[in-house]
Coordinates of C-alpha atoms in Angstrom, one line a residue:
X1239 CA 107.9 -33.6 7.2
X1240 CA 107.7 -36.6 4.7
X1241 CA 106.4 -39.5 6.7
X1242 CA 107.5 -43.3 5.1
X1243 CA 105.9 -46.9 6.5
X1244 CA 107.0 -50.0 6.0
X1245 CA 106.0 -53.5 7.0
X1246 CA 107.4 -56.7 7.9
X1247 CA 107.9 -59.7 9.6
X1248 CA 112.0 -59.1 9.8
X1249 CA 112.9 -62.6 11.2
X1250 CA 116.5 -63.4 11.2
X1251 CA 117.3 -59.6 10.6
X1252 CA 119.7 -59.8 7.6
X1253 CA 121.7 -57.7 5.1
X1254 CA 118.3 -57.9 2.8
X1255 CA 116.1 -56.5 5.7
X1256 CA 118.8 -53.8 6.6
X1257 CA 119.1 -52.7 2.5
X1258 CA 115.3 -52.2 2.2
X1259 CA 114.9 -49.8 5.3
X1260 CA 118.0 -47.9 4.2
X1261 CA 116.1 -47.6 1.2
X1262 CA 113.0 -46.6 2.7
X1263 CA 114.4 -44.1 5.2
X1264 CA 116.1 -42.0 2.3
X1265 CA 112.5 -41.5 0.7
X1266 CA 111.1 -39.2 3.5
X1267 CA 112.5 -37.8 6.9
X1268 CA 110.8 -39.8 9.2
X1269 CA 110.3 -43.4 9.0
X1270 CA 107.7 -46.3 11.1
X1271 CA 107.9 -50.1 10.7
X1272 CA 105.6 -51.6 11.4
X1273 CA 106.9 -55.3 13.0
X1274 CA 104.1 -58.1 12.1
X1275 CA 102.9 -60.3 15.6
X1276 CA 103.4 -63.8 16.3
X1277 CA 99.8 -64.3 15.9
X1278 CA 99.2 -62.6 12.9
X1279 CA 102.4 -64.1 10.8
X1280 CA 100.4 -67.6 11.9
X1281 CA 96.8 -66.2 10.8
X1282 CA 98.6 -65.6 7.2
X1283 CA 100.1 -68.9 7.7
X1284 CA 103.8 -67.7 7.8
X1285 CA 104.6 -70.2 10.5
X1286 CA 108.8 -70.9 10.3
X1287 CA 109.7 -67.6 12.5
X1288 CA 112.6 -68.4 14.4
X1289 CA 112.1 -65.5 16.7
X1290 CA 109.9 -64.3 19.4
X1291 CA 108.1 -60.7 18.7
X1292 CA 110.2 -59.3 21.1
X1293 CA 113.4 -60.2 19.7
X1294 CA 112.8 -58.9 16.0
X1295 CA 111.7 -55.7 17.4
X1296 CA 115.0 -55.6 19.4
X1297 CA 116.5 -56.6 16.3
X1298 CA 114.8 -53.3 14.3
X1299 CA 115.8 -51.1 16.9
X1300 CA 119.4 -51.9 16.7
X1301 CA 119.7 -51.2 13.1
X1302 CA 119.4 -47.8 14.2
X1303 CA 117.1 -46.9 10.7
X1304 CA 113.8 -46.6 12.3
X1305 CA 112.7 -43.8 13.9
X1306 CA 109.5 -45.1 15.2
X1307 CA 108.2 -49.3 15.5
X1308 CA 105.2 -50.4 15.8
X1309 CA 102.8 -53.6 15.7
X1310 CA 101.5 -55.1 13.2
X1311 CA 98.3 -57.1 14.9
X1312 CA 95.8 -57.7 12.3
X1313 CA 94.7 -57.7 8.9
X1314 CA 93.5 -53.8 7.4
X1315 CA 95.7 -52.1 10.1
X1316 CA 97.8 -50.9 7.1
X1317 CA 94.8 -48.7 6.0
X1318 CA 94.5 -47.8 9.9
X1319 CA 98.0 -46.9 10.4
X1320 CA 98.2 -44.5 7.5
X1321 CA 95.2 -42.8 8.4
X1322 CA 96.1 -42.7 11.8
X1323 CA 99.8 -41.7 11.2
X1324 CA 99.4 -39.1 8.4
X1325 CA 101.7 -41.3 6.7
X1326 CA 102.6 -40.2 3.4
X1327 CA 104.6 -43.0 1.7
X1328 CA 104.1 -46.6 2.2
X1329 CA 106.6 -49.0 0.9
X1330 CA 107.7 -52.4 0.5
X1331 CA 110.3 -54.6 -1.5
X1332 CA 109.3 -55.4 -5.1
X1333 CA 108.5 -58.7 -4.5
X1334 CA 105.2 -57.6 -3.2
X1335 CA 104.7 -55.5 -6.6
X1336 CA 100.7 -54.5 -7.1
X1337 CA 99.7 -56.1 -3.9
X1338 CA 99.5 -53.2 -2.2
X1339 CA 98.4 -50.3 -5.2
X1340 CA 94.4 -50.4 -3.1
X1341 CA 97.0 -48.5 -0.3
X1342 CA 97.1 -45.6 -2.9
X1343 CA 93.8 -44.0 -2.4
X1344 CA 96.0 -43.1 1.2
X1345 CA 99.2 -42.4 -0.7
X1346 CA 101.7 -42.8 -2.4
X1347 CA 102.7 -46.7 -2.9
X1348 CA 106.9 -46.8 -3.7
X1349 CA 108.1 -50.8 -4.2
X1350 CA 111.5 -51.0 -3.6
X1351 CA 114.1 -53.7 -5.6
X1352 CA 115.2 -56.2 -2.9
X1353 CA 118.6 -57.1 -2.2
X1354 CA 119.2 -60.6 -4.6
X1355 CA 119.8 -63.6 -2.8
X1356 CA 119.7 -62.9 0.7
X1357 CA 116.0 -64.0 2.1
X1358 CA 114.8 -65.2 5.4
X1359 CA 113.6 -68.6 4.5
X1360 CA 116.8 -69.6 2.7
X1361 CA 118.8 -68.5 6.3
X1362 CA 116.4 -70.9 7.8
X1363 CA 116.5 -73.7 5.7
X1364 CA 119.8 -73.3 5.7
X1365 CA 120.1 -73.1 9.5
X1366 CA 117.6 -76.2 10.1
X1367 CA 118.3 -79.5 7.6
X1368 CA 116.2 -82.0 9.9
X1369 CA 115.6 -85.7 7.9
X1370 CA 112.5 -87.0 9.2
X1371 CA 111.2 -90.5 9.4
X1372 CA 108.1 -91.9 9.7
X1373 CA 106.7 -94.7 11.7
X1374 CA 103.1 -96.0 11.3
X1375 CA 100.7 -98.2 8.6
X1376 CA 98.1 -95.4 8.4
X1377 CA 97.0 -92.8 5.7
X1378 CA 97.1 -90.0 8.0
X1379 CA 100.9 -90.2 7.5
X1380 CA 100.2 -88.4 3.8
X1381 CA 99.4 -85.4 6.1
X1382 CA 102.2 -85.2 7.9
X1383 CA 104.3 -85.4 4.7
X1384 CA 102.2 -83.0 3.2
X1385 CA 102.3 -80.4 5.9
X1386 CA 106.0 -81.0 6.9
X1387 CA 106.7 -79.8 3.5
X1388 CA 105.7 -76.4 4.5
X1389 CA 107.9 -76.0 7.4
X1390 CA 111.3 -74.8 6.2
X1391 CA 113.9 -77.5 6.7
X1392 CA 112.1 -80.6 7.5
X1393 CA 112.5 -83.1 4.9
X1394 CA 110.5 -86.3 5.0
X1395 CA 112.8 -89.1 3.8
X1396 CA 111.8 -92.4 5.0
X1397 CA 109.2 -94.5 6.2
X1398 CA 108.9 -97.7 8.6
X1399 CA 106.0 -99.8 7.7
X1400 CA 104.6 -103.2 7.3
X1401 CA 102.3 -102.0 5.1
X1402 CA 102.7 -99.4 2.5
X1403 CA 99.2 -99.5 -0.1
X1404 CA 98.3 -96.1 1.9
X1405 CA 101.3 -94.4 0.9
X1406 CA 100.4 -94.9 -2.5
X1407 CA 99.7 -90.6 -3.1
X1408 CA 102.8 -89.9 -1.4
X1409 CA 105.2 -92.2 -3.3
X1410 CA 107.6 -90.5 -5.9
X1411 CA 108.2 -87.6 -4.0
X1412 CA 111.4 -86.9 -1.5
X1413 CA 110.8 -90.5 0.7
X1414 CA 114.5 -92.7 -0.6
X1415 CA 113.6 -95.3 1.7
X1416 CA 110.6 -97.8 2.3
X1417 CA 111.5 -100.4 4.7
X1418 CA 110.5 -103.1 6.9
X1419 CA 113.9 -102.8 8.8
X1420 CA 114.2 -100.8 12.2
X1421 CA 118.0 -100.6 12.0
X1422 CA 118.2 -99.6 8.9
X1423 CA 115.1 -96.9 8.7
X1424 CA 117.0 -95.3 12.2
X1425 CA 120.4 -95.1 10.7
X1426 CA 118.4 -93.0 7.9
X1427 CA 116.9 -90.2 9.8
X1428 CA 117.6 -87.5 12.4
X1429 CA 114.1 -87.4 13.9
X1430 CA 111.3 -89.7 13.6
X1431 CA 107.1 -89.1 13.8
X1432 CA 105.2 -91.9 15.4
X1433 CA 101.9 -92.7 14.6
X1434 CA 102.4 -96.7 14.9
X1435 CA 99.5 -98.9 17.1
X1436 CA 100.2 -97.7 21.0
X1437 CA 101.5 -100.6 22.1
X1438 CA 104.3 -100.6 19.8
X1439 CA 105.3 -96.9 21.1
X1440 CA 107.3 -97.7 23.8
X1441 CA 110.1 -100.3 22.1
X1442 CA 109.8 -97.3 19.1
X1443 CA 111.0 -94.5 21.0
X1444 CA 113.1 -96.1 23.0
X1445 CA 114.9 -97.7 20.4
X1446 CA 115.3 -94.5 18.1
X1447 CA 116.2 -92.2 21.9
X1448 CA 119.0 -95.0 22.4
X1449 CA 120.2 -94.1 19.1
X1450 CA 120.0 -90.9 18.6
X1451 CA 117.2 -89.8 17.3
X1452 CA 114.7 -87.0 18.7
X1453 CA 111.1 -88.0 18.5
X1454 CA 107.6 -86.8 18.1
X1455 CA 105.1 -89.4 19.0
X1456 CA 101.5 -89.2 18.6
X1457 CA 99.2 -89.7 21.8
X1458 CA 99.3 -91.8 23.9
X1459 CA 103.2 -91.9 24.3
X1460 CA 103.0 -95.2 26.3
X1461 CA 100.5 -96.9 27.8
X1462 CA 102.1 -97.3 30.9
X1463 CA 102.8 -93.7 32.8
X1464 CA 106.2 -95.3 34.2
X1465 CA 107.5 -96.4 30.8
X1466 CA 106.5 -92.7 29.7
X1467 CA 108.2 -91.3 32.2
X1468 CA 111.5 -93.5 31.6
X1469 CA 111.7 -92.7 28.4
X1470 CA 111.7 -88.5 29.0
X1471 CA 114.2 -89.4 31.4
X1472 CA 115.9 -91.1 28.8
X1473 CA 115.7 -87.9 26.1
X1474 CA 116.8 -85.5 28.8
X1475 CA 119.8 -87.6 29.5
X1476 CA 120.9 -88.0 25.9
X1477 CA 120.0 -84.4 25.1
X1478 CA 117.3 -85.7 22.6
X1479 CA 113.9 -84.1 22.1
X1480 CA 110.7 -86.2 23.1
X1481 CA 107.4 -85.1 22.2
X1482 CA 103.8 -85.9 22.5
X1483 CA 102.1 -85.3 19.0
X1484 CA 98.6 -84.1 20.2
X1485 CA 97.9 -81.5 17.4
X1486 CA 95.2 -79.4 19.1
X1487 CA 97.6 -78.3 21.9
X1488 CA 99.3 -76.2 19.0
X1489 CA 96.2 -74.4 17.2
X1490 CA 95.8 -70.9 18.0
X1491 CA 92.2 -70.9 18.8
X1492 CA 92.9 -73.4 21.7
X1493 CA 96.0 -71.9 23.1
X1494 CA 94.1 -68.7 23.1
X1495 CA 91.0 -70.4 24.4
X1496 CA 92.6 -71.9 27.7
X1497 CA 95.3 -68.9 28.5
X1498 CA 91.6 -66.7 28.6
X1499 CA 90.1 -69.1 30.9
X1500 CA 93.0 -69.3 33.3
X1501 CA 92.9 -65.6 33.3
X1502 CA 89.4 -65.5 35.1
X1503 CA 87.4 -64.4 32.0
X1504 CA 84.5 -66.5 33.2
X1505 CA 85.0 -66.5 37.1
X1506 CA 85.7 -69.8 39.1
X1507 CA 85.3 -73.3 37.0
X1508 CA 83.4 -75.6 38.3
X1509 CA 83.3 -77.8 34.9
X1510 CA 84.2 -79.0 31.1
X1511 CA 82.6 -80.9 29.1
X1512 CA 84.5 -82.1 26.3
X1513 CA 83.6 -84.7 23.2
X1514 CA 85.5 -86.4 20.2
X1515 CA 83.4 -89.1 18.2
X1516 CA 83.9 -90.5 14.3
X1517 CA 82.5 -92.9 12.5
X1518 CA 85.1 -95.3 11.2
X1519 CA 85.2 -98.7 9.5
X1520 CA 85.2 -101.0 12.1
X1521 CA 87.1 -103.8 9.8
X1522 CA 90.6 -101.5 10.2
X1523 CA 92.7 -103.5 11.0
X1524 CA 95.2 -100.7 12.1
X1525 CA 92.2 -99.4 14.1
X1526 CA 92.4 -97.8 17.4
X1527 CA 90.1 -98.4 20.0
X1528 CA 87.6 -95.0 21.3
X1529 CA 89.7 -94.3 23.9
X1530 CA 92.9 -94.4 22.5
X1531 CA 92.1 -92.8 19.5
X1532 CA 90.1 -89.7 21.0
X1533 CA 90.6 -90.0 25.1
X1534 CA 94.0 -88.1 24.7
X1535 CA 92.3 -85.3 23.0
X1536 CA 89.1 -85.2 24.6
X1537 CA 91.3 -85.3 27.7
X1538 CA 93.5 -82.3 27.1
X1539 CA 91.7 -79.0 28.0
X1540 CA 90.6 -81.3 31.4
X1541 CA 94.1 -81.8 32.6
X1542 CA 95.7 -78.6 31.3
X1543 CA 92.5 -76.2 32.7
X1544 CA 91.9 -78.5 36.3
X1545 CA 95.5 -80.0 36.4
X1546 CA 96.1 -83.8 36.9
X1547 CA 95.6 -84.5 40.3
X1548 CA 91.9 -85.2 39.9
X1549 CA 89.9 -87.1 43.0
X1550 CA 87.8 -89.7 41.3
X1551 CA 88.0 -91.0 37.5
X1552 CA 85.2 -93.5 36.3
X1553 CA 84.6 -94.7 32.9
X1554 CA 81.7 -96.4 31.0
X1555 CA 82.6 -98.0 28.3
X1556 CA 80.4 -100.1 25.1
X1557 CA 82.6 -102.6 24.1
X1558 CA 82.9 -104.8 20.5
X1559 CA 83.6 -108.4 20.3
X1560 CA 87.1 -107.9 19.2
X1561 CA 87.3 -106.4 22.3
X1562 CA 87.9 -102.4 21.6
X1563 CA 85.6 -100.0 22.9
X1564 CA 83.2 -98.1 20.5
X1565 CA 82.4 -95.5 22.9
X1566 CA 83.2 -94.2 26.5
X1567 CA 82.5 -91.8 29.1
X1568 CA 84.9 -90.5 31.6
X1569 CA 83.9 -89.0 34.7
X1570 CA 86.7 -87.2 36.7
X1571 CA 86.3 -85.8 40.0
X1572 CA 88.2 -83.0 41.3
X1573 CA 88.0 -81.2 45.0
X1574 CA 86.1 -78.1 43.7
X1575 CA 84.9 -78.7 40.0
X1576 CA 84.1 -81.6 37.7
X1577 CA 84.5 -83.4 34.0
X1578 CA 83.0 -85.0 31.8
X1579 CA 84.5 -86.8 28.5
X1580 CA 82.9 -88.6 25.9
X1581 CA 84.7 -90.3 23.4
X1582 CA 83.5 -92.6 20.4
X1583 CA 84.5 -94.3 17.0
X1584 CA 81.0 -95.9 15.6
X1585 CA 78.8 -93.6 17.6
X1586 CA 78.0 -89.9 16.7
X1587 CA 78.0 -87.0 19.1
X1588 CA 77.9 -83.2 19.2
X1589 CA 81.7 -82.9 18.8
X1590 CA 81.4 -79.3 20.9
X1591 CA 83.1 -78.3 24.4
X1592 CA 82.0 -76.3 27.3
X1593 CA 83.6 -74.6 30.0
X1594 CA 81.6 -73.7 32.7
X1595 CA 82.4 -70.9 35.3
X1596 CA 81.2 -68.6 38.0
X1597 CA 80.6 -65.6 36.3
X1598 CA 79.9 -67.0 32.2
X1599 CA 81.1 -70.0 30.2
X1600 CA 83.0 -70.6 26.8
X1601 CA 81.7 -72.5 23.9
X1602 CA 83.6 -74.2 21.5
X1603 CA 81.3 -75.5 18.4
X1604 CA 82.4 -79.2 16.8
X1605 CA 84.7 -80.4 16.2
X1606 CA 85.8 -78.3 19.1
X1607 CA 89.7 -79.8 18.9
X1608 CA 90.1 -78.1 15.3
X1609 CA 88.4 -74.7 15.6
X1610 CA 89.4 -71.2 14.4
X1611 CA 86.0 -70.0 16.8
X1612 CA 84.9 -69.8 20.3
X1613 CA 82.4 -67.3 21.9
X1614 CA 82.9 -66.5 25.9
X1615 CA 79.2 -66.3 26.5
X1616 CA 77.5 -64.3 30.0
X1617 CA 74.2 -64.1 31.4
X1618 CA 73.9 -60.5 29.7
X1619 CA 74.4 -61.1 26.4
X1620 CA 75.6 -57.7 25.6
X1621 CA 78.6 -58.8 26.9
X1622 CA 79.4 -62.0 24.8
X1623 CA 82.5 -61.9 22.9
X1624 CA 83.6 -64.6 19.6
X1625 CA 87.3 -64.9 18.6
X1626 CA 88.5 -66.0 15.4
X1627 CA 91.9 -67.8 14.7
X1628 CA 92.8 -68.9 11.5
X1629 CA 93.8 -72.3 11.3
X1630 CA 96.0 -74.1 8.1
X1631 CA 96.4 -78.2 8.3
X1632 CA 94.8 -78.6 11.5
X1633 CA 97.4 -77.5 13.8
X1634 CA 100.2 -80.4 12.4
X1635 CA 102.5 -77.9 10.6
X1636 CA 102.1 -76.0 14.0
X1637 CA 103.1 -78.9 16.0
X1638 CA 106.2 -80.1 13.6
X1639 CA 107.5 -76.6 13.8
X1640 CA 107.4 -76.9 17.9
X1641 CA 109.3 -80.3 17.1
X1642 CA 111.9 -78.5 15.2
X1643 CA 112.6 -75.5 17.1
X1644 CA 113.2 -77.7 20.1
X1645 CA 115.6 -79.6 18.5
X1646 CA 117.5 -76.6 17.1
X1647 CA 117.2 -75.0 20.8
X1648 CA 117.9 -77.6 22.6
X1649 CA 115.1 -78.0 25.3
X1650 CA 112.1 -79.4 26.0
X1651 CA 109.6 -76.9 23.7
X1652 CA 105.8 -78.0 23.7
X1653 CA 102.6 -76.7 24.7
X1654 CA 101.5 -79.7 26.6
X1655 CA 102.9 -80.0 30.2
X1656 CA 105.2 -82.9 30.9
X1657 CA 102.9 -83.8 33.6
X1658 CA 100.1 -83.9 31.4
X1659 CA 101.3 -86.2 29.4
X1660 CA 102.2 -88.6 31.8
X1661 CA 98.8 -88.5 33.1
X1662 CA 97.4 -89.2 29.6
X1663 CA 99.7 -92.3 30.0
X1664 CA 98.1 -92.9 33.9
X1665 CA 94.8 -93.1 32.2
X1666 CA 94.9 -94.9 29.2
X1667 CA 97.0 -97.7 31.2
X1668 CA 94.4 -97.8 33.8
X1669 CA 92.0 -98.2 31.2
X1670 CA 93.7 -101.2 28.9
X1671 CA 94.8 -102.7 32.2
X1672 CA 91.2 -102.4 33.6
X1673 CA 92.7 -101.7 36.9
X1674 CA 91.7 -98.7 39.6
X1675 CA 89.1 -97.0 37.3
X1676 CA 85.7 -98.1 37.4
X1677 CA 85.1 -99.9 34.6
X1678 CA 81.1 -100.0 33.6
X1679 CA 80.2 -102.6 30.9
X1680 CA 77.8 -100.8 28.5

C-alpha cells in the first residue's frame, strides 16, 4: 500500500484545497492530511484564519478525500510523521516548490500545480473590506499601520490628528485623508483605532458608536467606570463592536501563561507581582502619565488571574510638577491572596512578573507583557518546565485581527473580560480623581 501525506492549513475549504487532495489521493492508495493548529499557523505568523481547528478539520472530513487527519502541532513533525507513518509520498502544491526537497532523504517529495486563482487569502480579503481610521497625535500609530497591513482586509485610510510631523514615515502610502475634522474623518471610515490622550476617549467613542462606527480603543477606555460601561451599552445596542486595545491580552505566550495557571499547574495563588517601567522624555507633550500609560497592563494578569473584586487597593505614587506621576505602586488586597504592581515612566525597574502558588511559581522575564518565554519553576527543579511562543509585532496584528473577526461575527470577541475592563476604568478614575484609594505622596 502506497501511503501519501499532505499538509495544510485548509481555511475557508475551497475548490483549490479540494483540487490538490484529489490530486494527492490518486498518487498512492491511502492518503493523511495533516491539518496545521491554531497555535502553530500563529507561531509561523499565519494569523488571518477565519476558522477554529475544529471546523477545518470538519471541513477535510467532509470532502470525503482523506482517509486519515491528523494535527499538525509543531515545527519538524513533518519529518516525525513520515517516519512514524511509513509514509511514502509527501506532497504539496507547487507554490511551495524546493521548500520541502530536505523531506527526501524520507521519500519521495511530489509538488503538485495548484488550481489558478482560487486562494484562501483572496476569499478573505474578499469577505472582510474593513476601512480603518485612526485617532491619536502619537508615533506608535506607524505600528498600527504597519501591522494592520498584514491582516487580510483591513485597510488603514485615514487619520484624526492635531498634529501630524509623526506620521511623516507613514505618509504616501494607502491613508487619502489627514484631517483635523471629526465629522468628516467618521464619515470616512468603518472602524476607528484610538490611541488619543484618555480623557479625550470618552467623547471619541461615543461619537464614532453614535455613528456607526465599531471601535478599538487603547487602555484605559474611559476614565470613569460608568461612562465605560455606558458606552458598551451603547455598542451592544447599535450592534457595534467595542474594544479595549490592550495588546498583551492577545500574545500567545500570555494567553498560554494564565489558562496554565488557572488550571492548577502551580497549586493555590496566593500572589503576582507584576511591573512595566520606561524611560521617556518627560517634555512629550502627548505624554501619558505612569499609571495610565503602564497601570492597565501591569494590571491585567491581576484582574484576569484574581478577578476584580479585590478587598483593599492602595497606591504610592512620585509625582512631577506638571502634576503626572513618574512612578507608582499599587497594592491590592484580596480575601485569600495578594498583588503588587509597579509602574513607571522616568524610573527603571526589572520589567519581569511572578506568580506565586502553593505548590511552584511562574516566571515571566522583562518585559514580561511582550514575551515568547516563561518557565513554571518547583521546589525540585527536575520538574521545571519553559514554554516558548513565537511572537510577530508584539501582539497588535493579534489584537486587530480579534477586532475584525468580531465585526465580521458579530459579537463581542476579545480576550479581556468585560468586567475587567471596567475595572481598569474603576481604578484609573479613582486614581485621577484621588478619591477612595490611598493616595501616598512619594
Amino acid at each position: 500500500m502506497v501511503k501519501i501525506i499532505t499538509y495544510g492549513t485548509f481555511d475557508m475549504l475551497h475548490l483549490g484545497h479540494i483540487r490538490l487532495l484529489e490530486r494527492a489521493k490518486i498518487l498512492g492508495d491511502y492518503l493523511i492530511v495533516g491539518v496545521t493548529s491554531d497555535s502553530y499557523d500563529k507561531s509561523r505568523g499565519k494569523i488571518n484564519n477565519q476558522q477554529t481547528l475544529l471546523e477545518r478539520i470538519a471541513a477535510v472530513k467532509a470532502t470525503g478525500i482523506a482517509d486519515e487527519i491528523i494535527i499538525e502541532e509543531y515545527e519538524g513533525q513533518k519529518i516525525d510523521d513520515i517516519r512514524r507513518l511509513e509514509i511514502d509520498i509527501f506532497t504539496v502544491g507547487s507554490d511551495w516548490k524546493g521548500y520541502f526537497d530536505y523531506l527526501r532523504e524520507y521519500c519521495n517529495v511530489i509538488y503538485l500545480p495548484r488550481t489558478e486563482g482560487i486562494s484562501s487569502t483572496e476569499i478573505r480579503c474578499q469577505k472582510r473590506s474593513l476601512r480603518l481610521g485612526m485617532i491619536g497625535e502619537t508615533p506608535f500609530l506607524n505600528k498600527i499601520i504597519k501591522e494592520a497591513e498584514l491582516v487580510n482586509g483591513i485597510n488603514v485610510v485615514a487619520l484624526y490628528s492635531n498634529d501630524l510631523s509623526f506620521m511623516e514615515e507613514s505618509l504616501g502610502k494607502n491613508i487619502e485623508l489627514l484631517t483635523k475634522d471629526y465629522s468628516e474623518f467618521i464619515s470616512s471610515v468603518d472602524a476607528v483605532y484610538i490611541r488619543s490622550l484618555p480623557e479625550f476617549h470618552y467623547s471619541q467613542i461615543k461619537q464614532a458608536l453614535e455613528n456607526g462606527k465599531h471601535v478599538l480603543c487603547e487602555s484605559p477606555v474611559t476614565l470613569d467606570r460608568r461612562q465605560c460601561e455606558e458606552l458598551f451599552e451603547l455598542a451592544t445596542n447599535k450592534n457595534l463592536i467595542l474594544m479595549e486595545a490592550l495588546k498583551t491580552a492577545y500574545s500567545t505566550a500570555y494567553s498560554r501563561l494564565i489558562s496554565l495557571v488557572k488550571t492548577g499547574k502551580i497549586g493555590e495563588i496566593i500572589s503576582v507581582d507584576s511591573t512595566c517601567t520606561s524611560l521617556r522624555d518627560k517634555d512629550d507633550k502627548n505624554e501619558w502619565c505612569s499609571m495610565l500609560n503602564w497601570g492597565p497592563t501591569a494590571l491585567l494578569p491581576v484582574l484576569q488571574i484574581f478577578g476584580t473584586e479585590f478587598v483593599e487597593c492602595k497606591i504610592s505614587s512620585k509625582f512631577r510638577d506638571n502634576g503626572y506621576d513618574s512612578f507608582s505602586k499599587i497594592d491590592i488586597s484580596y480575601e485569600h491572596s495578594v498583588a503588587t504592581v509597579k509602574v513607571g515612566d522616568g524610573f527603571k525597574s526589572e520589567g519581569d512578573l511572578i506568580i506565586s502558588g502553593s505548590k511552584g511559581y511562574v516566571y515571566v522575564p522583562a518585559p514580561w507583557w511582550k514575551t515568547e518565554y516563561f518557565e513554571i519553576r518547583y521546589e525540585d527543579i527536575s520538574n521545571n518546565r519553559r514554554y516558548y511562543y513565537h511572537l510577530d509585532g508584539e501582539g497588535i496584528r493579534y489584537e486587530l485581527v480579534a477586532f475584525a473577526r468580531a465585526i465580521e461575527q458579530g459579537w463581542y470577541f476579545s480576550d479581556i473580560e468585560k468586567q475587567v475592563t471596567f475595572k481598569i476604568a474603576e481604578i484609573m478614575e479613582k486614581f485621577t480623581c484621588r478619591q477612595d484609594i490611598t493616595i501616598i505622596y512619594l
